[in-house]
Short mmCIF file of C-alpha atoms in Angstrom, two decimals:
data_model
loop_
_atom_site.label_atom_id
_atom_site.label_comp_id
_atom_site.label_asym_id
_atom_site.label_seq_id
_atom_site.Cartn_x
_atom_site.Cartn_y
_atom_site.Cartn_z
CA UNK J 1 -10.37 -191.66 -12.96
CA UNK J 2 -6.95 -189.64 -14.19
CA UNK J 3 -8.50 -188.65 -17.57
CA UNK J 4 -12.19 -189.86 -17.49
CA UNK J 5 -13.12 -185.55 -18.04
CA UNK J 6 -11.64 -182.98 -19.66
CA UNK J 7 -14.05 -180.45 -19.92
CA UNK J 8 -12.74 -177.38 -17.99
CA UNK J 9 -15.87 -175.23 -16.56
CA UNK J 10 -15.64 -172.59 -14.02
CA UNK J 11 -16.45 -173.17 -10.44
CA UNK J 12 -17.34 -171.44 -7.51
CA UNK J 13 -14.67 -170.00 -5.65
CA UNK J 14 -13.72 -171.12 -1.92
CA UNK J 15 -13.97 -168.27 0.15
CA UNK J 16 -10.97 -167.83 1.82
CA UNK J 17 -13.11 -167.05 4.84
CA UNK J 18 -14.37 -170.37 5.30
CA UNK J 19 -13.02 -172.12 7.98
CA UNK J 20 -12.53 -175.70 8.80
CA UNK J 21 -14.85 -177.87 10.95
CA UNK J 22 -15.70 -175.82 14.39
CA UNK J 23 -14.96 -178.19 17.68
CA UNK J 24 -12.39 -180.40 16.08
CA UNK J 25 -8.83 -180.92 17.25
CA UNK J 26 -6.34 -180.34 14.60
CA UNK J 27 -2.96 -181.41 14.55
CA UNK J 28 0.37 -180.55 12.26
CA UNK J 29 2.21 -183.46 10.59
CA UNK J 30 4.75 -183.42 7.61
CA UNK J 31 4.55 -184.60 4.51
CA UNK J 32 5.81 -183.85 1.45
CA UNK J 33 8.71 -181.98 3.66
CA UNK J 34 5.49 -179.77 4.18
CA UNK J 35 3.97 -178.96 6.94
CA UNK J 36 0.38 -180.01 6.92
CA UNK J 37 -2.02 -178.74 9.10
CA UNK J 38 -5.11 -181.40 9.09
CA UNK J 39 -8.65 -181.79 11.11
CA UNK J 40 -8.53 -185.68 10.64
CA UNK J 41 -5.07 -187.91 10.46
CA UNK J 42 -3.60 -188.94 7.19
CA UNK J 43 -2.12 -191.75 6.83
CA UNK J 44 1.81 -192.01 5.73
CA UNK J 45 2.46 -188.64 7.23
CA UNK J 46 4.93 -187.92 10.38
CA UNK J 47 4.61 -186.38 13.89
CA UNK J 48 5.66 -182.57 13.37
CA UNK J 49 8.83 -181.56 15.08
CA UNK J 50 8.54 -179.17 17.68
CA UNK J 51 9.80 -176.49 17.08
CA UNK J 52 7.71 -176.98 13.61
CA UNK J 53 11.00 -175.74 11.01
CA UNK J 54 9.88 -175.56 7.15
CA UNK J 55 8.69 -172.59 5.08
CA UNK J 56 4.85 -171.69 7.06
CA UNK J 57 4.43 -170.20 3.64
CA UNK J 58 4.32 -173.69 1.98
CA UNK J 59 2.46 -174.97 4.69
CA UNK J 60 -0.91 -176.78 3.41
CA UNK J 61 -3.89 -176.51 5.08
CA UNK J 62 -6.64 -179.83 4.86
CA UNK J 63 -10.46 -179.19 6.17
CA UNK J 64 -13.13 -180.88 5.94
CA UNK J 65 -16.82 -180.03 5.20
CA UNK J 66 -20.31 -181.53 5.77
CA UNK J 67 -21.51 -184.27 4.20
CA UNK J 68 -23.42 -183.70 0.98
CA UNK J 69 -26.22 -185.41 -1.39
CA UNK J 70 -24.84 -187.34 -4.36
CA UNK J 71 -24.97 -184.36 -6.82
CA UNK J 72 -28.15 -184.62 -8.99
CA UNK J 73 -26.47 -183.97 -12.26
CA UNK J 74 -22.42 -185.15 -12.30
CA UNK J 75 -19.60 -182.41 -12.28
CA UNK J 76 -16.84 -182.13 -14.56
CA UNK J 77 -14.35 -184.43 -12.48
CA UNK J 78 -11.88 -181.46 -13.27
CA UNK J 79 -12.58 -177.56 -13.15
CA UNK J 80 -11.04 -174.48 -12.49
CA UNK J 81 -12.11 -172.03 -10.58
CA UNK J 82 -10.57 -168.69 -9.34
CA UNK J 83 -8.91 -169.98 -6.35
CA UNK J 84 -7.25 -173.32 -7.90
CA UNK J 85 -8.23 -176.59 -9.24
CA UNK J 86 -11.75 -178.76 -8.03
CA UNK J 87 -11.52 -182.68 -8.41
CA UNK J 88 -14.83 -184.33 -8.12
CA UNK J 89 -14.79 -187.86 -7.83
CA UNK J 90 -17.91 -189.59 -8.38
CA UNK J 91 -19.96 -190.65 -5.21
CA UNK J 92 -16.98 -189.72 -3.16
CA UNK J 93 -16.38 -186.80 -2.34
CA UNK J 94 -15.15 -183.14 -4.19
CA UNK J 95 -11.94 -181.72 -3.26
CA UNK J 96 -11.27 -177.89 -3.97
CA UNK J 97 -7.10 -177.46 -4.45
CA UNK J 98 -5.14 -174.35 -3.94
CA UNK J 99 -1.70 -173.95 -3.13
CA UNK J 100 -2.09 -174.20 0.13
CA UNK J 101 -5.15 -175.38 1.40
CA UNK J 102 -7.51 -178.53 0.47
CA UNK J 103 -11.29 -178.13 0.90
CA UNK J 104 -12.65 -181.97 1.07
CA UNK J 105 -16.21 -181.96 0.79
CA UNK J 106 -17.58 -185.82 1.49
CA UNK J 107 -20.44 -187.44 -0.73
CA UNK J 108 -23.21 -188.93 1.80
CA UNK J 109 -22.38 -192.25 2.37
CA UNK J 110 -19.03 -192.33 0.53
CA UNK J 111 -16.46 -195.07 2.32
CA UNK J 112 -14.36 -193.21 4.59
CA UNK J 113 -11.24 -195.10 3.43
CA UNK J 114 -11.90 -193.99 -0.18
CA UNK J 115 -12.15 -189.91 0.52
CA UNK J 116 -8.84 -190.31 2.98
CA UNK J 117 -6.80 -192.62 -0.48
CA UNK J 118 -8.32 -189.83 -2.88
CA UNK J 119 -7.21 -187.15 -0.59
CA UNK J 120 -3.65 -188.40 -0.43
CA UNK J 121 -3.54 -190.01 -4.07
CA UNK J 122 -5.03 -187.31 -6.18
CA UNK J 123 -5.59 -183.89 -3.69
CA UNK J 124 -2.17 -183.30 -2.29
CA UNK J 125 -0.26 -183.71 -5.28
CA UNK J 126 -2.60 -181.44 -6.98
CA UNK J 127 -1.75 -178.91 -4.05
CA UNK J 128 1.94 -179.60 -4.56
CA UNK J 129 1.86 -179.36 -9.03
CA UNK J 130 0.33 -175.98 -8.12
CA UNK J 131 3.23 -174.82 -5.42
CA UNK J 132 5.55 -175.56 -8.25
CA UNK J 133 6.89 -179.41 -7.80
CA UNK J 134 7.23 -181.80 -10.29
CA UNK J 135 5.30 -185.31 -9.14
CA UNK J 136 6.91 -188.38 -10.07
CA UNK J 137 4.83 -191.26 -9.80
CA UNK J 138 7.39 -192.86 -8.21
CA UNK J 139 8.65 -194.38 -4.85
CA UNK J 140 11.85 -193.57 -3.24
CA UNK J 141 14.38 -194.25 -0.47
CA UNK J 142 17.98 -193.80 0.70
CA UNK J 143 20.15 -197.12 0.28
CA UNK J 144 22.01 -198.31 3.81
CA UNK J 145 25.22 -197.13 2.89
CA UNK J 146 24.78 -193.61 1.64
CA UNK J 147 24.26 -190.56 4.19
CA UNK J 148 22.15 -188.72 1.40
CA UNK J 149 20.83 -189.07 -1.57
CA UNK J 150 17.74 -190.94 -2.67
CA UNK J 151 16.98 -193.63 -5.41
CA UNK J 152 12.95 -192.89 -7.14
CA UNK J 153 11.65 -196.11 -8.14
CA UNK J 154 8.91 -195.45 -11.00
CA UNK J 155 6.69 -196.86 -12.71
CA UNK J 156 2.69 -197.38 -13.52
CA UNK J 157 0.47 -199.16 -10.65
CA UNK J 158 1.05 -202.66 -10.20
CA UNK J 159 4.86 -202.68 -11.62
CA UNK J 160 6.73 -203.61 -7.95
CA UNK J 161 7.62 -199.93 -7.42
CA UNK J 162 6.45 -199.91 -3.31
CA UNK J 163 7.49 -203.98 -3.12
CA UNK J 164 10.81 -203.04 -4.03
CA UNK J 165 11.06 -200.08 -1.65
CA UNK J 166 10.17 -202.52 0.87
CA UNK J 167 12.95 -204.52 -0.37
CA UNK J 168 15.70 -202.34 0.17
CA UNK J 169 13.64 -201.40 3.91
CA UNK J 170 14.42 -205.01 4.59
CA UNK J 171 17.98 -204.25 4.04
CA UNK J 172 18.79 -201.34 5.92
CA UNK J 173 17.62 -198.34 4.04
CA UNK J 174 15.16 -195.10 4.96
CA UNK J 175 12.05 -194.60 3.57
CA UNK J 176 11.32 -191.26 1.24
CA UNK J 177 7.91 -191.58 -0.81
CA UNK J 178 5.82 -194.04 -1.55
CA UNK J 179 3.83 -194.24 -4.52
CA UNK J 180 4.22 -190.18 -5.13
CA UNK J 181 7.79 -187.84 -4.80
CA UNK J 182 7.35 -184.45 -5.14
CA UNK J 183 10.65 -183.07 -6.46
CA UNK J 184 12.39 -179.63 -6.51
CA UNK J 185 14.45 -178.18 -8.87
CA UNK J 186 18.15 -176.88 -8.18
CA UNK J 187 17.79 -172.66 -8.20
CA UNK J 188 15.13 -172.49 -5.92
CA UNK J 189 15.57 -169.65 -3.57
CA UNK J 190 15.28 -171.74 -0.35
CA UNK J 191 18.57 -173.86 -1.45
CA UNK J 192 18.65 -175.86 1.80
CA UNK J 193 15.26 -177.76 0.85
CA UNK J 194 15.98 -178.74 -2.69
CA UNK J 195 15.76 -182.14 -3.75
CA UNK J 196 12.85 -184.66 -3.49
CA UNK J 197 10.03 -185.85 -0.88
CA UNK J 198 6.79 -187.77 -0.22
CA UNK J 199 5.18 -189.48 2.31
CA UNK J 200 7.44 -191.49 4.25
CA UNK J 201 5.67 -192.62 7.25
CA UNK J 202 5.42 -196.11 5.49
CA UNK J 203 4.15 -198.09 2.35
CA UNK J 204 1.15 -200.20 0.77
CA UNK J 205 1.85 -203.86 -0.37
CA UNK J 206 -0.84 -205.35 -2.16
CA UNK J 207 -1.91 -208.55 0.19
CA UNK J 208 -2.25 -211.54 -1.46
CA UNK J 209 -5.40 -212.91 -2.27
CA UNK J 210 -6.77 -209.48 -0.75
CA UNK J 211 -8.60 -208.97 -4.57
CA UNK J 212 -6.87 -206.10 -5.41
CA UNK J 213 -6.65 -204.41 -1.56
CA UNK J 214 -3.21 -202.96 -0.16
CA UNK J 215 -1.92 -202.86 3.39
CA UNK J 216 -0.01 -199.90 5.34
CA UNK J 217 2.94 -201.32 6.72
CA UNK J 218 4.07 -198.07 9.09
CA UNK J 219 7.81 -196.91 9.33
CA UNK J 220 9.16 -195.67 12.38
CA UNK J 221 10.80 -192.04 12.26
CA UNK J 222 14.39 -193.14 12.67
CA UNK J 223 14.12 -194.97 9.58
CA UNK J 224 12.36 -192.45 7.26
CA UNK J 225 13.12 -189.10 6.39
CA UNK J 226 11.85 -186.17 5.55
CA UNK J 227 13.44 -184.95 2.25
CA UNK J 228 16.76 -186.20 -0.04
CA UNK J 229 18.57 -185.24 -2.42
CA UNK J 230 17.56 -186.80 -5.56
CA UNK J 231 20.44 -189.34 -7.09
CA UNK J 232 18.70 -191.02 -9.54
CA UNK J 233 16.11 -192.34 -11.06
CA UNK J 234 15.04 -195.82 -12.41
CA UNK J 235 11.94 -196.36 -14.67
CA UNK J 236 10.19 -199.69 -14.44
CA UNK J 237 9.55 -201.65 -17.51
CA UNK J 238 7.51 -204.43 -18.67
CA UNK J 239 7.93 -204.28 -21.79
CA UNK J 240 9.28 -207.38 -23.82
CA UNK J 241 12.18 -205.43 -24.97
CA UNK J 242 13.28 -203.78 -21.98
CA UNK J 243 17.11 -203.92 -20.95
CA UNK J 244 18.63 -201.64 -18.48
CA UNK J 245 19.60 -198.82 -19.92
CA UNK J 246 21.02 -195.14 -19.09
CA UNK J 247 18.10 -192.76 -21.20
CA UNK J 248 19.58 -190.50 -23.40
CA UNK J 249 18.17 -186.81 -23.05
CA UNK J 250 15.23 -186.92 -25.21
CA UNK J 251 14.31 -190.81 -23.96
CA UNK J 252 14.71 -189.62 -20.44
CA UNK J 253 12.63 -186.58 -20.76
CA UNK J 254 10.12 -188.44 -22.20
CA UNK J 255 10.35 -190.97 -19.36
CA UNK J 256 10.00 -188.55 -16.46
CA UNK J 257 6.97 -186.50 -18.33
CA UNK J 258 5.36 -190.34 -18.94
CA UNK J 259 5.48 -191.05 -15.10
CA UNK J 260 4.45 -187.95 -13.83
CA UNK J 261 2.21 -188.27 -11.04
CA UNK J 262 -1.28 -186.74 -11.98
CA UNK J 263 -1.29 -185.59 -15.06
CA UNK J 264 -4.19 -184.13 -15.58
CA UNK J 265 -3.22 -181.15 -13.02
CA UNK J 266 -0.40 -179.22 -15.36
CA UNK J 267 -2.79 -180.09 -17.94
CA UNK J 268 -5.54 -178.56 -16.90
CA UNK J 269 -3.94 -175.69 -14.99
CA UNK J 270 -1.85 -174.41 -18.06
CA UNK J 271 1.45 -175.54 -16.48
CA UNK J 272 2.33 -177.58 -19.08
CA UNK J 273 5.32 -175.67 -20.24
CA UNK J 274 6.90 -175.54 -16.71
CA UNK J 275 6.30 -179.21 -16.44
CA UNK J 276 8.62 -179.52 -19.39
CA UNK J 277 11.24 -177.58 -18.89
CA UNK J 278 11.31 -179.13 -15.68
CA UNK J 279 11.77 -182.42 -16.45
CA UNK J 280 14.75 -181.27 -19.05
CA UNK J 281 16.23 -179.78 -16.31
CA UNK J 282 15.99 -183.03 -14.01
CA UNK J 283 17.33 -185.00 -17.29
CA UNK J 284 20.33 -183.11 -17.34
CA UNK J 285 20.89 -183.15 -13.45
CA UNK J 286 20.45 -187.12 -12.85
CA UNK J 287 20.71 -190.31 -14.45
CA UNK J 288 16.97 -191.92 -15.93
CA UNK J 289 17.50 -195.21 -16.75
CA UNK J 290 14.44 -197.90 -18.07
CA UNK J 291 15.04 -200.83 -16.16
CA UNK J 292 13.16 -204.42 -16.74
CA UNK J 293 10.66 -205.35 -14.41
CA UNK J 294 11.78 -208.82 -13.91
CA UNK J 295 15.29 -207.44 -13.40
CA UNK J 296 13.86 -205.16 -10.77
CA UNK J 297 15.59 -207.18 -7.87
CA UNK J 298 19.05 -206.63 -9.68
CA UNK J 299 19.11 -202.88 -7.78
CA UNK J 300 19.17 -204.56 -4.74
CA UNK J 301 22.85 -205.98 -5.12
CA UNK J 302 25.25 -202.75 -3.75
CA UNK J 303 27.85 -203.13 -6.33
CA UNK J 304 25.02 -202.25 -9.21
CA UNK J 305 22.75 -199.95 -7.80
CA UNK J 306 26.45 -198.21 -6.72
CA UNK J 307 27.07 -198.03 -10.26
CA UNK J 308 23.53 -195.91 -11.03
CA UNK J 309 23.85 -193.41 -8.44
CA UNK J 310 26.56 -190.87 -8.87
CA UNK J 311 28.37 -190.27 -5.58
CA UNK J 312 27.56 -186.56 -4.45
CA UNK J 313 30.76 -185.89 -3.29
CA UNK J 314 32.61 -186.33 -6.87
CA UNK J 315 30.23 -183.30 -8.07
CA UNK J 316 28.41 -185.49 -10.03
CA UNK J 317 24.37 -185.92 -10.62
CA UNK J 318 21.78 -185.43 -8.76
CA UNK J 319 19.24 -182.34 -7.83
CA UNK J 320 20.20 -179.91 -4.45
#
């Protein structure tokens, strides 16, 4: 569904009038080291704080509209419209991004499951591309022994990237992202909230046998976190040839720009040109490396992931 439209047509504007649902409870939660203001739970996200902390400005706002017919002739699954970016997915349900608020407009009789995995998937990081993140399709956690900073495991769907996340759970460490990490660049104005984030309420395994389904396995809040500095990142390969190897600057530019998360949104949106100068500047602040697939369980030995992730403290690597 990433890149099955690329016809851009204009679309009507949301009206920043509208409001969400009348008579339903919302509720804050963080994600994304965002808070998220929501009419309906989302799954992976955390109990907000009280008092809330983060930037209100950032804050992203997720309501949800009536039910409509399956649309008589198909929209553009991408468009632009005055107020941000609309994703239609077919027979489920059309989501209308801006910066800070998602308009989620359900098909009739779309699977519940489907709009919520959509919403989170495709919607949010859409929201985030146009705050000004870069999205790594990626996972990403803090190892047992360090304090701060976080390792991003990418790679396409089905390469381990959540199974080894779980791995290194199993041994001690705190949970970032899963499946998506938004990441900020060094030089942003709010300097205590660099770094990188996702979703770190838990992960998805895929269960076996389960023909092709995945399972939430929840994390409990002492053993996630909200945000981390970004130590390094480790690409993973299936590829025949694949050894593991530090990426030179070109390689790893090319790297982080082939594992972005959603592409189609700085595509679309004219954002290309940010999206690569920021992943040169993320080269030249952190290791890349393109690491083998069926080597993958080689990071969880201490004396070689230690010898990836540049130690903080020396001045060296890594995105604040």
């Amino acid at each position: 569904m990433e890149d099955s439209a690329t016809t851009i047509e204009a679309a009507p504007a949301t009206s920043p009038g509208d409001d969400c649902r009348a008579g339903i409870d919302r509720a804050c939660c963080i994600g994304f080291d965002r808070i998220i203001d929501t009419d309906l739970p989302i799954e992976g996200t955390r109990t907000a704080p009280e008092p809330l902390g983060g930037n209100e400005d950032e804050a992203i706002r997720i309501c949800w509209g009536r039910a409509i017919p399956v649309p008589t002739s198909a929209p553009p699954i991408w468009s632009l419209a005055e107020d941000g970016l609309h994703f239609a997915a077919p027979g489920v349900a059309e989501y209308r991004c801006t910066p800070t608020r998602i308009d989620v407009i359900p098909i009739e009789g779309a699977p519940q499951d489907m709009i919520e995995a959509l919403l989170i998937a495709t919607a949010l990081p859409a929201a985030l591309w146009l705050q000004g993140d870069f999205m790594i399709h990626a996972a990403a956690v803090i190892p047992h022994d360090r304090t701060e900073g976080a390792l991003a495991i990418a790679g396409p769907s089905g390469s381990g990237k959540s199974r080894l996340a779980a791995a290194f759970m199993a041994r001690g460490a705190f949970l970032v992202a899963d499946d998506s990490v938004a990441v900020r660049q060094a030089g942003s104005e709010d300097a205590s909230r660099q770094g990188c984030a996702g979703l770190s309420g838990g992960y998805h395994l895929w269960i076996q046998g389960g023909e092709g389904t995945r399972a939430f396995h929840p994390v409990a809040d002492a053993r996630a976190r909200r945000s981390a500095r970004l130590a390094a990142v480790v690409v993973l390969d299936d590829g025949s040839r694949a050894s593991r190897t530090r990426l030179g600057a070109i390689e790893a530019v090319e790297a982080l720009l082939a594992n972005r998360h959603r592409p189609s949104v700085p595509r679309h949106c004219g954002l290309e040109p940010r999206s690569l100068r920021d992943a040169v500047r993320l080269a030249q602040r952190i290791p890349v490396y393109r690491w083998p697939r069926d080597d993958a369980d080689a990071l969880l030995d201490d004396a070689v992931r230690r010898a990836i992730m540049p130690d903080h403290s020396t001045g060296q690597g890594g995105t604040r």
